[in-house]
mmCIF file with all atom_site columns, C-alpha atoms in Angstrom:
data_model
loop_
_atom_site.group_PDB
_atom_site.id
_atom_site.type_symbol
_atom_site.label_atom_id
_atom_site.label_alt_id
_atom_site.label_comp_id
_atom_site.label_asym_id
_atom_site.label_entity_id
_atom_site.label_seq_id
_atom_site.pdbx_PDB_ins_code
_atom_site.Cartn_x
_atom_site.Cartn_y
_atom_site.Cartn_z
_atom_site.occupancy
_atom_site.B_iso_or_equiv
_atom_site.pdbx_formal_charge
_atom_site.auth_seq_id
_atom_site.auth_comp_id
_atom_site.auth_asym_id
_atom_site.auth_atom_id
_atom_site.pdbx_PDB_model_num
ATOM 1   C CA . MET A 1 1   ? 66.999 36.617 23.546 1.00 95.00 ? 455 MET A CA 1
ATOM 2   C CA . ARG A 1 2   ? 67.808 40.116 24.481 1.00 97.00 ? 456 ARG A CA 1
ATOM 3   C CA . VAL A 1 3   ? 65.747 42.797 26.009 1.00 98.00 ? 457 VAL A CA 1
ATOM 4   C CA . VAL A 1 4   ? 67.120 46.175 26.457 1.00 98.00 ? 458 VAL A CA 1
ATOM 5   C CA . VAL A 1 5   ? 65.481 49.229 28.091 1.00 98.00 ? 459 VAL A CA 1
ATOM 6   C CA . GLN A 1 6   ? 67.693 52.299 27.868 1.00 98.00 ? 460 GLN A CA 1
ATOM 7   C CA . GLU A 1 7   ? 67.793 56.049 27.608 1.00 98.00 ? 461 GLU A CA 1
ATOM 8   C CA . ALA A 1 8   ? 70.401 56.413 25.037 1.00 98.00 ? 462 ALA A CA 1
ATOM 9   C CA . PRO A 1 9   ? 69.913 56.128 21.254 1.00 98.00 ? 463 PRO A CA 1
ATOM 10  C CA . PHE A 1 10  ? 70.739 52.864 19.534 1.00 98.00 ? 464 PHE A CA 1
ATOM 11  C CA . ASP A 1 11  ? 71.959 52.264 16.119 1.00 98.00 ? 465 ASP A CA 1
ATOM 12  C CA . PHE A 1 12  ? 69.366 50.303 14.042 1.00 98.00 ? 466 PHE A CA 1
ATOM 13  C CA . GLY A 1 13  ? 71.819 49.267 11.375 1.00 98.00 ? 467 GLY A CA 1
ATOM 14  C CA . VAL A 1 14  ? 74.311 47.787 14.022 1.00 98.00 ? 468 VAL A CA 1
ATOM 15  C CA . GLU A 1 15  ? 71.779 46.283 15.975 1.00 98.00 ? 469 GLU A CA 1
ATOM 16  C CA . ALA A 1 16  ? 69.971 44.600 13.053 1.00 98.00 ? 470 ALA A CA 1
ATOM 17  C CA . ALA A 1 17  ? 73.272 43.258 11.504 1.00 97.00 ? 471 ALA A CA 1
ATOM 18  C CA . ALA A 1 18  ? 74.456 41.838 14.810 1.00 97.00 ? 472 ALA A CA 1
ATOM 19  C CA . PHE A 1 19  ? 70.964 40.170 15.239 1.00 98.00 ? 473 PHE A CA 1
ATOM 20  C CA . ALA A 1 20  ? 70.912 38.548 11.874 1.00 97.00 ? 474 ALA A CA 1
ATOM 21  C CA . GLU A 1 21  ? 74.611 37.520 11.751 1.00 96.00 ? 475 GLU A CA 1
ATOM 22  C CA . GLY A 1 22  ? 75.484 33.820 11.558 1.00 92.00 ? 476 GLY A CA 1
ATOM 23  C CA . ARG A 1 23  ? 71.909 32.588 11.441 1.00 93.00 ? 477 ARG A CA 1
ATOM 24  C CA . ALA A 1 24  ? 72.576 29.337 9.677  1.00 88.00 ? 478 ALA A CA 1
ATOM 25  C CA . VAL A 1 25  ? 69.184 27.811 10.310 1.00 91.00 ? 479 VAL A CA 1
ATOM 26  C CA . SER A 1 26  ? 66.968 30.945 10.255 1.00 93.00 ? 480 SER A CA 1
ATOM 27  C CA . GLY A 1 27  ? 65.175 31.299 7.059  1.00 93.00 ? 481 GLY A CA 1
ATOM 28  C CA . ALA A 1 28  ? 63.736 34.736 8.119  1.00 97.00 ? 482 ALA A CA 1
ATOM 29  C CA . VAL A 1 29  ? 64.659 37.787 10.141 1.00 98.00 ? 483 VAL A CA 1
ATOM 30  C CA . VAL A 1 30  ? 62.210 40.434 10.764 1.00 98.00 ? 484 VAL A CA 1
ATOM 31  C CA . THR A 1 31  ? 62.947 43.846 12.112 1.00 98.00 ? 485 THR A CA 1
ATOM 32  C CA . PHE A 1 32  ? 60.660 46.820 13.001 1.00 98.00 ? 486 PHE A CA 1
ATOM 33  C CA . THR A 1 33  ? 61.474 50.215 14.317 1.00 97.00 ? 487 THR A CA 1
ATOM 34  C CA . GLY A 1 34  ? 59.089 52.756 15.857 1.00 96.00 ? 488 GLY A CA 1
ATOM 35  C CA . ILE A 1 35  ? 59.939 56.333 15.415 1.00 97.00 ? 489 ILE A CA 1
ATOM 36  C CA . VAL A 1 36  ? 58.483 59.343 17.401 1.00 96.00 ? 490 VAL A CA 1
ATOM 37  C CA . ARG A 1 37  ? 56.045 60.991 14.949 1.00 93.00 ? 491 ARG A CA 1
ATOM 38  C CA . ASP A 1 38  ? 54.248 64.318 14.944 1.00 93.00 ? 492 ASP A CA 1
ATOM 39  C CA . VAL A 1 39  ? 50.687 63.455 13.875 1.00 80.00 ? 493 VAL A CA 1
ATOM 40  C CA . ASP A 1 40  ? 49.116 66.729 14.605 1.00 82.00 ? 494 ASP A CA 1
ATOM 41  C CA . GLY A 1 41  ? 52.083 69.065 13.855 1.00 84.00 ? 495 GLY A CA 1
ATOM 42  C CA . GLY A 1 42  ? 52.609 70.370 17.423 1.00 92.00 ? 496 GLY A CA 1
ATOM 43  C CA . LEU A 1 43  ? 54.645 67.647 19.134 1.00 95.00 ? 497 LEU A CA 1
ATOM 44  C CA . GLN A 1 44  ? 57.988 68.811 20.364 1.00 95.00 ? 498 GLN A CA 1
ATOM 45  C CA . ALA A 1 45  ? 59.076 65.638 22.341 1.00 96.00 ? 499 ALA A CA 1
ATOM 46  C CA . MET A 1 46  ? 57.718 62.370 23.918 1.00 97.00 ? 500 MET A CA 1
ATOM 47  C CA . GLU A 1 47  ? 58.700 61.760 27.530 1.00 98.00 ? 501 GLU A CA 1
ATOM 48  C CA . ILE A 1 48  ? 58.604 58.097 28.495 1.00 97.00 ? 502 ILE A CA 1
ATOM 49  C CA . GLU A 1 49  ? 58.900 56.726 32.099 1.00 97.00 ? 503 GLU A CA 1
ATOM 50  C CA . HIS A 1 50  ? 59.088 53.441 33.462 1.00 97.00 ? 504 HIS A CA 1
ATOM 51  C CA . TYR A 1 51  ? 59.834 51.356 36.457 1.00 94.00 ? 505 TYR A CA 1
ATOM 52  C CA . PRO A 1 52  ? 63.306 49.714 36.176 1.00 94.00 ? 506 PRO A CA 1
ATOM 53  C CA . GLY A 1 53  ? 63.315 45.918 36.733 1.00 94.00 ? 507 GLY A CA 1
ATOM 54  C CA . MET A 1 54  ? 59.624 45.657 36.410 1.00 96.00 ? 508 MET A CA 1
ATOM 55  C CA . THR A 1 55  ? 59.711 46.847 32.651 1.00 97.00 ? 509 THR A CA 1
ATOM 56  C CA . GLU A 1 56  ? 62.502 44.497 31.871 1.00 97.00 ? 510 GLU A CA 1
ATOM 57  C CA . SER A 1 57  ? 60.764 41.609 33.523 1.00 97.00 ? 511 SER A CA 1
ATOM 58  C CA . ALA A 1 58  ? 57.564 42.138 31.561 1.00 97.00 ? 512 ALA A CA 1
ATOM 59  C CA . LEU A 1 59  ? 59.278 42.428 28.317 1.00 98.00 ? 513 LEU A CA 1
ATOM 60  C CA . THR A 1 60  ? 61.352 39.481 28.851 1.00 98.00 ? 514 THR A CA 1
ATOM 61  C CA . ASP A 1 61  ? 58.200 37.425 29.690 1.00 97.00 ? 515 ASP A CA 1
ATOM 62  C CA . ILE A 1 62  ? 56.328 38.699 26.625 1.00 96.00 ? 516 ILE A CA 1
ATOM 63  C CA . ALA A 1 63  ? 59.418 37.970 24.392 1.00 97.00 ? 517 ALA A CA 1
ATOM 64  C CA . ALA A 1 64  ? 59.684 34.459 25.939 1.00 97.00 ? 518 ALA A CA 1
ATOM 65  C CA . GLU A 1 65  ? 55.996 33.889 25.034 1.00 96.00 ? 519 GLU A CA 1
ATOM 66  C CA . ALA A 1 66  ? 56.342 34.839 21.543 1.00 97.00 ? 520 ALA A CA 1
ATOM 67  C CA . LYS A 1 67  ? 59.512 32.644 21.151 1.00 95.00 ? 521 LYS A CA 1
ATOM 68  C CA . THR A 1 68  ? 57.357 29.635 22.338 1.00 94.00 ? 522 THR A CA 1
ATOM 69  C CA . ARG A 1 69  ? 54.208 30.500 20.373 1.00 96.00 ? 523 ARG A CA 1
ATOM 70  C CA . TRP A 1 70  ? 56.064 31.020 17.095 1.00 97.00 ? 524 TRP A CA 1
ATOM 71  C CA . SER A 1 71  ? 58.849 28.704 17.354 1.00 93.00 ? 525 SER A CA 1
ATOM 72  C CA . LEU A 1 72  ? 61.313 31.572 17.221 1.00 96.00 ? 526 LEU A CA 1
ATOM 73  C CA . GLU A 1 73  ? 64.980 31.010 17.295 1.00 96.00 ? 527 GLU A CA 1
ATOM 74  C CA . ASP A 1 74  ? 65.716 34.330 18.793 1.00 97.00 ? 528 ASP A CA 1
ATOM 75  C CA . ALA A 1 75  ? 64.022 37.708 19.547 1.00 98.00 ? 529 ALA A CA 1
ATOM 76  C CA . LEU A 1 76  ? 65.255 41.186 20.314 1.00 98.00 ? 530 LEU A CA 1
ATOM 77  C CA . VAL A 1 77  ? 63.484 44.018 21.892 1.00 98.00 ? 531 VAL A CA 1
ATOM 78  C CA . ILE A 1 78  ? 64.939 47.487 22.559 1.00 98.00 ? 532 ILE A CA 1
ATOM 79  C CA . HIS A 1 79  ? 62.810 50.401 24.050 1.00 98.00 ? 533 HIS A CA 1
ATOM 80  C CA . ARG A 1 80  ? 63.998 53.788 25.048 1.00 98.00 ? 534 ARG A CA 1
ATOM 81  C CA . HIS A 1 81  ? 62.780 55.906 27.865 1.00 98.00 ? 535 HIS A CA 1
ATOM 82  C CA . GLY A 1 82  ? 63.415 59.610 28.756 1.00 98.00 ? 536 GLY A CA 1
ATOM 83  C CA . ARG A 1 83  ? 62.922 62.603 26.440 1.00 98.00 ? 537 ARG A CA 1
ATOM 84  C CA . LEU A 1 84  ? 62.843 61.641 22.891 1.00 98.00 ? 538 LEU A CA 1
ATOM 85  C CA . GLU A 1 85  ? 62.479 64.290 20.126 1.00 97.00 ? 539 GLU A CA 1
ATOM 86  C CA . VAL A 1 86  ? 60.357 63.885 16.963 1.00 96.00 ? 540 VAL A CA 1
ATOM 87  C CA . GLY A 1 87  ? 62.136 61.619 14.396 1.00 97.00 ? 541 GLY A CA 1
ATOM 88  C CA . GLU A 1 88  ? 64.219 59.699 17.049 1.00 98.00 ? 542 GLU A CA 1
ATOM 89  C CA . MET A 1 89  ? 63.818 55.816 17.104 1.00 98.00 ? 543 MET A CA 1
ATOM 90  C CA . ILE A 1 90  ? 61.852 54.869 20.244 1.00 97.00 ? 544 ILE A CA 1
ATOM 91  C CA . MET A 1 91  ? 61.997 51.114 19.843 1.00 98.00 ? 545 MET A CA 1
ATOM 92  C CA . MET A 1 92  ? 63.005 47.985 17.982 1.00 98.00 ? 546 MET A CA 1
ATOM 93  C CA . VAL A 1 93  ? 61.873 44.455 17.738 1.00 98.00 ? 547 VAL A CA 1
ATOM 94  C CA . ALA A 1 94  ? 63.719 41.760 15.808 1.00 98.00 ? 548 ALA A CA 1
ATOM 95  C CA . THR A 1 95  ? 62.636 38.077 15.375 1.00 98.00 ? 549 THR A CA 1
ATOM 96  C CA . ALA A 1 96  ? 64.478 35.129 13.835 1.00 98.00 ? 550 ALA A CA 1
ATOM 97  C CA . ALA A 1 97  ? 62.645 31.823 12.848 1.00 98.00 ? 551 ALA A CA 1
ATOM 98  C CA . ARG A 1 98  ? 63.016 29.033 10.242 1.00 97.00 ? 552 ARG A CA 1
ATOM 99  C CA . HIS A 1 99  ? 60.046 30.369 8.438  1.00 96.00 ? 553 HIS A CA 1
ATOM 100 C CA . ARG A 1 100 ? 58.901 34.009 7.567  1.00 97.00 ? 554 ARG A CA 1
ATOM 101 C CA . LYS A 1 101 ? 55.402 33.672 8.581  1.00 97.00 ? 555 LYS A CA 1
ATOM 102 C CA . ASP A 1 102 ? 56.544 32.944 12.333 1.00 98.00 ? 556 ASP A CA 1
ATOM 103 C CA . ALA A 1 103 ? 59.078 35.734 12.247 1.00 98.00 ? 557 ALA A CA 1
ATOM 104 C CA . PHE A 1 104 ? 56.409 38.362 10.940 1.00 98.00 ? 558 PHE A CA 1
ATOM 105 C CA . GLU A 1 105 ? 53.600 37.217 13.328 1.00 97.00 ? 559 GLU A CA 1
ATOM 106 C CA . ALA A 1 106 ? 55.875 37.203 16.327 1.00 98.00 ? 560 ALA A CA 1
ATOM 107 C CA . ALA A 1 107 ? 57.207 40.540 15.528 1.00 98.00 ? 561 ALA A CA 1
ATOM 108 C CA . GLU A 1 108 ? 53.703 41.958 15.129 1.00 97.00 ? 562 GLU A CA 1
ATOM 109 C CA . PHE A 1 109 ? 52.625 40.325 18.402 1.00 97.00 ? 563 PHE A CA 1
ATOM 110 C CA . LEU A 1 110 ? 55.681 41.952 20.145 1.00 97.00 ? 564 LEU A CA 1
ATOM 111 C CA . MET A 1 111 ? 54.854 45.277 18.593 1.00 95.00 ? 565 MET A CA 1
ATOM 112 C CA . ASP A 1 112 ? 51.244 45.159 19.663 1.00 94.00 ? 566 ASP A CA 1
ATOM 113 C CA . TYR A 1 113 ? 52.175 44.373 23.128 1.00 94.00 ? 567 TYR A CA 1
ATOM 114 C CA . LEU A 1 114 ? 54.702 47.174 23.341 1.00 93.00 ? 568 LEU A CA 1
ATOM 115 C CA . LYS A 1 115 ? 52.173 49.648 21.985 1.00 89.00 ? 569 LYS A CA 1
ATOM 116 C CA . SER A 1 116 ? 49.528 48.830 24.297 1.00 87.00 ? 570 SER A CA 1
ATOM 117 C CA . ARG A 1 117 ? 50.482 46.643 27.459 1.00 89.00 ? 571 ARG A CA 1
ATOM 118 C CA . ALA A 1 118 ? 54.123 47.279 28.109 1.00 93.00 ? 572 ALA A CA 1
ATOM 119 C CA . PRO A 1 119 ? 54.795 49.110 31.263 1.00 94.00 ? 573 PRO A CA 1
ATOM 120 C CA . PHE A 1 120 ? 55.798 52.484 29.827 1.00 96.00 ? 574 PHE A CA 1
ATOM 121 C CA . TRP A 1 121 ? 53.987 55.835 30.675 1.00 95.00 ? 575 TRP A CA 1
ATOM 122 C CA . LYS A 1 122 ? 54.187 58.350 27.653 1.00 95.00 ? 576 LYS A CA 1
ATOM 123 C CA . ARG A 1 123 ? 53.707 62.078 27.825 1.00 96.00 ? 577 ARG A CA 1
ATOM 124 C CA . GLU A 1 124 ? 53.461 64.345 24.767 1.00 95.00 ? 578 GLU A CA 1
ATOM 125 C CA . VAL A 1 125 ? 55.187 67.690 25.024 1.00 95.00 ? 579 VAL A CA 1
ATOM 126 C CA . THR A 1 126 ? 53.811 70.494 22.922 1.00 93.00 ? 580 THR A CA 1
ATOM 127 C CA . ALA A 1 127 ? 54.157 74.318 23.126 1.00 92.00 ? 581 ALA A CA 1
ATOM 128 C CA . ASP A 1 128 ? 50.925 74.292 25.313 1.00 92.00 ? 582 ASP A CA 1
ATOM 129 C CA . GLY A 1 129 ? 52.415 72.027 27.801 1.00 92.00 ? 583 GLY A CA 1
ATOM 130 C CA . ALA A 1 130 ? 52.527 68.122 28.447 1.00 94.00 ? 584 ALA A CA 1
ATOM 131 C CA . ASP A 1 131 ? 49.743 65.611 28.395 1.00 91.00 ? 585 ASP A CA 1
ATOM 132 C CA . TRP A 1 132 ? 49.907 61.879 29.279 1.00 94.00 ? 586 TRP A CA 1
ATOM 133 C CA . VAL A 1 133 ? 48.931 59.598 26.351 1.00 89.00 ? 587 VAL A CA 1
ATOM 134 C CA . ALA A 1 134 ? 45.903 57.545 26.857 1.00 82.00 ? 588 ALA A CA 1
ATOM 135 C CA . ALA A 1 135 ? 45.443 54.055 25.495 1.00 74.00 ? 589 ALA A CA 1
ATOM 136 C CA . ARG A 1 136 ? 43.879 53.967 22.206 1.00 77.00 ? 590 ARG A CA 1
ATOM 137 C CA . ASP A 1 137 ? 40.957 51.544 21.309 1.00 77.00 ? 591 ASP A CA 1
ATOM 138 C CA . GLU A 1 138 ? 42.553 50.401 18.141 1.00 81.00 ? 592 GLU A CA 1
ATOM 139 C CA . ASP A 1 139 ? 45.784 49.483 19.977 1.00 72.00 ? 593 ASP A CA 1
ATOM 140 C CA . GLU A 1 140 ? 43.852 47.374 22.436 1.00 74.00 ? 594 GLU A CA 1
ATOM 141 C CA . ASP A 1 141 ? 41.840 45.756 19.740 1.00 76.00 ? 595 ASP A CA 1
ATOM 142 C CA . ALA A 1 142 ? 45.146 44.792 18.010 1.00 74.00 ? 596 ALA A CA 1
ATOM 143 C CA . LEU A 1 143 ? 45.815 42.413 20.859 1.00 75.00 ? 597 LEU A CA 1
ATOM 144 C CA . THR A 1 144 ? 42.579 40.612 20.556 1.00 78.00 ? 598 THR A CA 1
ATOM 145 C CA . ARG A 1 145 ? 43.909 38.863 17.526 1.00 82.00 ? 599 ARG A CA 1
ATOM 146 C CA . TRP A 1 146 ? 46.683 37.051 19.443 1.00 84.00 ? 600 TRP A CA 1
#
């Protein structure tokens, strides 16, 4: 299991290939990558802050929980911080399991957690200034299914 919080961009292809390589007993590897998107047409960048140490610990704990709940063989979580431009990759989740259902559900669980509970603070930067992103009800609701 690997958890990485970094400012630098990551190479999705390299990370996905390295994660999937040599999986003799895994029947499924699921990957997901989140991208900074401009929903309303005015976003210039996303600024993401976190507390080093605390963030990694929280992500490690939730990845370990996913690994146990879904009998995962492995999990990977990469999340960036700092200033990210529209179109840049912000995060990646990968899960490996004997069966695809476990890999898919665990990946969804991790994504839902990262979206609503992970200790990151996000600020949207537009031509009018910067505003902190508030928690959305639908993101919180997504966690209730787990």
